[in-house]
């Protein structure tokens, strides 16, 4: 092993250290804080500014939320380090699979095929009709 190998190894190590330090400083790849009611409403307002919310249900683990807006269900769920937002018919959200405290909503989207939202009960009695 020659001197060139050790120089290249040291330069590569320094570059990796610099990239790790940059990622730590920029807070890259850090998960979002869990959703609460206020943050969920703010995300819904950002993603669907033309929609008014009748009711919002936030997941007990903070990983998603579901809102009713007229005849639509608005869904926010965690995907990677952020959240994705989708809209679907309210009837589809009402008929979604609910097992073991988890609502599984089929979004029919290649990028986000399913939203799983932890809720105490589903469907809500006051809005099931």
PDB file of N, CA and C in Angstrom, residues 80-116:
ATOM      1  N   UNK A  80     -42.407   8.546   5.152  1.00  0.00           N
ATOM      2  CA  UNK A  80     -41.009   8.942   5.273  1.00  0.00           C
ATOM      3  C   UNK A  80     -40.843   9.953   6.390  1.00  0.00           C
ATOM      4  N   UNK A  81     -40.204  11.072   6.085  1.00  0.00           N
ATOM      5  CA  UNK A  81     -39.964  12.113   7.085  1.00  0.00           C
ATOM      6  C   UNK A  81     -41.044  13.184   7.101  1.00  0.00           C
ATOM      7  N   UNK A  82     -42.021  13.074   6.236  1.00  0.00           N
ATOM      8  CA  UNK A  82     -43.058  14.103   6.158  1.00  0.00           C
ATOM      9  C   UNK A  82     -44.441  13.491   6.116  1.00  0.00           C
ATOM     10  N   UNK A  83     -45.372  14.259   5.595  1.00  0.00           N
ATOM     11  CA  UNK A  83     -46.758  13.827   5.514  1.00  0.00           C
ATOM     12  C   UNK A  83     -47.239  13.968   4.086  1.00  0.00           C
ATOM     13  N   UNK A  84     -48.157  13.088   3.688  1.00  0.00           N
ATOM     14  CA  UNK A  84     -48.832  13.206   2.403  1.00  0.00           C
ATOM     15  C   UNK A  84     -50.305  13.476   2.675  1.00  0.00           C
ATOM     16  N   UNK A  85     -50.930  14.194   1.780  1.00  0.00           N
ATOM     17  CA  UNK A  85     -52.344  14.525   1.920  1.00  0.00           C
ATOM     18  C   UNK A  85     -53.085  14.043   0.684  1.00  0.00           C
ATOM     19  N   UNK A  86     -54.216  13.423   0.903  1.00  0.00           N
ATOM     20  CA  UNK A  86     -55.059  12.942  -0.185  1.00  0.00           C
ATOM     21  C   UNK A  86     -56.511  13.218   0.163  1.00  0.00           C
ATOM     22  N   UNK A  87     -57.364  13.252  -0.856  1.00  0.00           N
ATOM     23  CA  UNK A  87     -58.794  13.380  -0.639  1.00  0.00           C
ATOM     24  C   UNK A  87     -59.499  12.222  -1.326  1.00  0.00           C
ATOM     25  N   UNK A  88     -60.592  11.782  -0.743  1.00  0.00           N
ATOM     26  CA  UNK A  88     -61.359  10.686  -1.287  1.00  0.00           C
ATOM     27  C   UNK A  88     -62.813  10.861  -0.871  1.00  0.00           C
ATOM     28  N   UNK A  89     -63.726  10.142  -1.491  1.00  0.00           N
ATOM     29  CA  UNK A  89     -65.128  10.265  -1.096  1.00  0.00           C
ATOM     30  C   UNK A  89     -65.343   9.840   0.361  1.00  0.00           C
ATOM     31  N   UNK A  90     -66.235  10.540   1.049  1.00  0.00           N
ATOM     32  CA  UNK A  90     -66.514  10.256   2.450  1.00  0.00           C
ATOM     33  C   UNK A  90     -67.020   8.826   2.632  1.00  0.00           C
ATOM     34  N   UNK A  91     -67.834   8.355   1.689  1.00  0.00           N
ATOM     35  CA  UNK A  91     -68.354   6.981   1.787  1.00  0.00           C
ATOM     36  C   UNK A  91     -67.221   5.959   1.781  1.00  0.00           C
ATOM     37  N   UNK A  92     -66.167   6.230   1.041  1.00  0.00           N
ATOM     38  CA  UNK A  92     -65.018   5.322   1.011  1.00  0.00           C
ATOM     39  C   UNK A  92     -64.306   5.309   2.362  1.00  0.00           C
ATOM     40  N   UNK A  93     -64.201   6.457   2.997  1.00  0.00           N
ATOM     41  CA  UNK A  93     -63.572   6.516   4.327  1.00  0.00           C
ATOM     42  C   UNK A  93     -64.440   5.800   5.360  1.00  0.00           C
ATOM     43  N   UNK A  94     -65.752   5.953   5.246  1.00  0.00           N
ATOM     44  CA  UNK A  94     -66.652   5.277   6.192  1.00  0.00           C
ATOM     45  C   UNK A  94     -66.574   3.768   6.060  1.00  0.00           C
ATOM     46  N   UNK A  95     -66.379   3.281   4.853  1.00  0.00           N
ATOM     47  CA  UNK A  95     -66.344   1.835   4.629  1.00  0.00           C
ATOM     48  C   UNK A  95     -64.941   1.241   4.739  1.00  0.00           C
ATOM     49  N   UNK A  96     -63.971   2.040   5.122  1.00  0.00           N
ATOM     50  CA  UNK A  96     -62.589   1.553   5.252  1.00  0.00           C
ATOM     51  C   UNK A  96     -62.495   0.497   6.344  1.00  0.00           C
ATOM     52  N   UNK A  97     -61.516  -0.350   6.208  1.00  0.00           N
ATOM     53  CA  UNK A  97     -61.292  -1.439   7.158  1.00  0.00           C
ATOM     54  C   UNK A  97     -60.817  -0.896   8.508  1.00  0.00           C
ATOM     55  N   UNK A  98     -61.461  -1.352   9.590  1.00  0.00           N
ATOM     56  CA  UNK A  98     -61.070  -0.940  10.945  1.00  0.00           C
ATOM     57  C   UNK A  98     -60.870  -2.188  11.790  1.00  0.00           C
ATOM     58  N   UNK A  99     -59.618  -2.462  12.156  1.00  0.00           N
ATOM     59  CA  UNK A  99     -59.281  -3.635  12.976  1.00  0.00           C
ATOM     60  C   UNK A  99     -58.206  -3.253  13.984  1.00  0.00           C
ATOM     61  N   UNK A 100     -58.374  -3.738  15.178  1.00  0.00           N
ATOM     62  CA  UNK A 100     -57.383  -3.553  16.247  1.00  0.00           C
ATOM     63  C   UNK A 100     -57.024  -2.079  16.458  1.00  0.00           C
ATOM     64  N   UNK A 101     -58.011  -1.205  16.355  1.00  0.00           N
ATOM     65  CA  UNK A 101     -57.783   0.211  16.598  1.00  0.00           C
ATOM     66  C   UNK A 101     -57.071   0.935  15.476  1.00  0.00           C
ATOM     67  N   UNK A 102     -57.046   0.341  14.278  1.00  0.00           N
ATOM     68  CA  UNK A 102     -56.368   0.960  13.143  1.00  0.00           C
ATOM     69  C   UNK A 102     -57.318   1.025  11.957  1.00  0.00           C
ATOM     70  N   UNK A 103     -57.503   2.239  11.455  1.00  0.00           N
ATOM     71  CA  UNK A 103     -58.298   2.473  10.262  1.00  0.00           C
ATOM     72  C   UNK A 103     -57.368   2.406   9.059  1.00  0.00           C
ATOM     73  N   UNK A 104     -57.667   1.523   8.121  1.00  0.00           N
ATOM     74  CA  UNK A 104     -56.836   1.346   6.940  1.00  0.00           C
ATOM     75  C   UNK A 104     -57.609   1.855   5.726  1.00  0.00           C
ATOM     76  N   UNK A 105     -57.200   3.012   5.211  1.00  0.00           N
ATOM     77  CA  UNK A 105     -57.887   3.665   4.105  1.00  0.00           C
ATOM     78  C   UNK A 105     -57.104   3.432   2.823  1.00  0.00           C
ATOM     79  N   UNK A 106     -57.756   2.842   1.831  1.00  0.00           N
ATOM     80  CA  UNK A 106     -57.130   2.616   0.533  1.00  0.00           C
ATOM     81  C   UNK A 106     -57.144   3.922  -0.243  1.00  0.00           C
ATOM     82  N   UNK A 107     -55.967   4.451  -0.560  1.00  0.00           N
ATOM     83  CA  UNK A 107     -55.857   5.722  -1.268  1.00  0.00           C
ATOM     84  C   UNK A 107     -55.762   5.554  -2.778  1.00  0.00           C
ATOM     85  N   UNK A 108     -55.564   4.330  -3.246  1.00  0.00           N
ATOM     86  CA  UNK A 108     -55.460   4.040  -4.680  1.00  0.00           C
ATOM     87  C   UNK A 108     -54.441   4.948  -5.360  1.00  0.00           C
ATOM     88  N   UNK A 109     -53.287   5.086  -4.742  1.00  0.00           N
ATOM     89  CA  UNK A 109     -52.229   5.943  -5.259  1.00  0.00           C
ATOM     90  C   UNK A 109     -50.913   5.165  -5.193  1.00  0.00           C
ATOM     91  N   UNK A 110     -50.164   5.170  -6.275  1.00  0.00           N
ATOM     92  CA  UNK A 110     -48.904   4.434  -6.305  1.00  0.00           C
ATOM     93  C   UNK A 110     -47.930   4.980  -5.272  1.00  0.00           C
ATOM     94  N   UNK A 111     -47.887   6.296  -5.099  1.00  0.00           N
ATOM     95  CA  UNK A 111     -46.940   6.913  -4.170  1.00  0.00           C
ATOM     96  C   UNK A 111     -47.326   6.683  -2.718  1.00  0.00           C
ATOM     97  N   UNK A 112     -48.611   6.641  -2.419  1.00  0.00           N
ATOM     98  CA  UNK A 112     -49.103   6.406  -1.057  1.00  0.00           C
ATOM     99  C   UNK A 112     -50.332   5.508  -1.162  1.00  0.00           C
ATOM    100  N   UNK A 113     -50.129   4.190  -1.234  1.00  0.00           N
ATOM    101  CA  UNK A 113     -51.259   3.285  -1.500  1.00  0.00           C
ATOM    102  C   UNK A 113     -52.261   3.152  -0.361  1.00  0.00           C
ATOM    103  N   UNK A 114     -51.829   3.332   0.880  1.00  0.00           N
ATOM    104  CA  UNK A 114     -52.705   3.082   2.018  1.00  0.00           C
ATOM    105  C   UNK A 114     -52.327   4.014   3.157  1.00  0.00           C
ATOM    106  N   UNK A 115     -53.349   4.537   3.808  1.00  0.00           N
ATOM    107  CA  UNK A 115     -53.137   5.336   5.016  1.00  0.00           C
ATOM    108  C   UNK A 115     -53.645   4.520   6.191  1.00  0.00           C
ATOM    109  N   UNK A 116     -52.818   4.360   7.193  1.00  0.00           N
ATOM    110  CA  UNK A 116     -53.209   3.629   8.403  1.00  0.00           C
ATOM    111  C   UNK A 116     -53.228   4.641   9.544  1.00  0.00           C
TER     112      UNK A 116
END
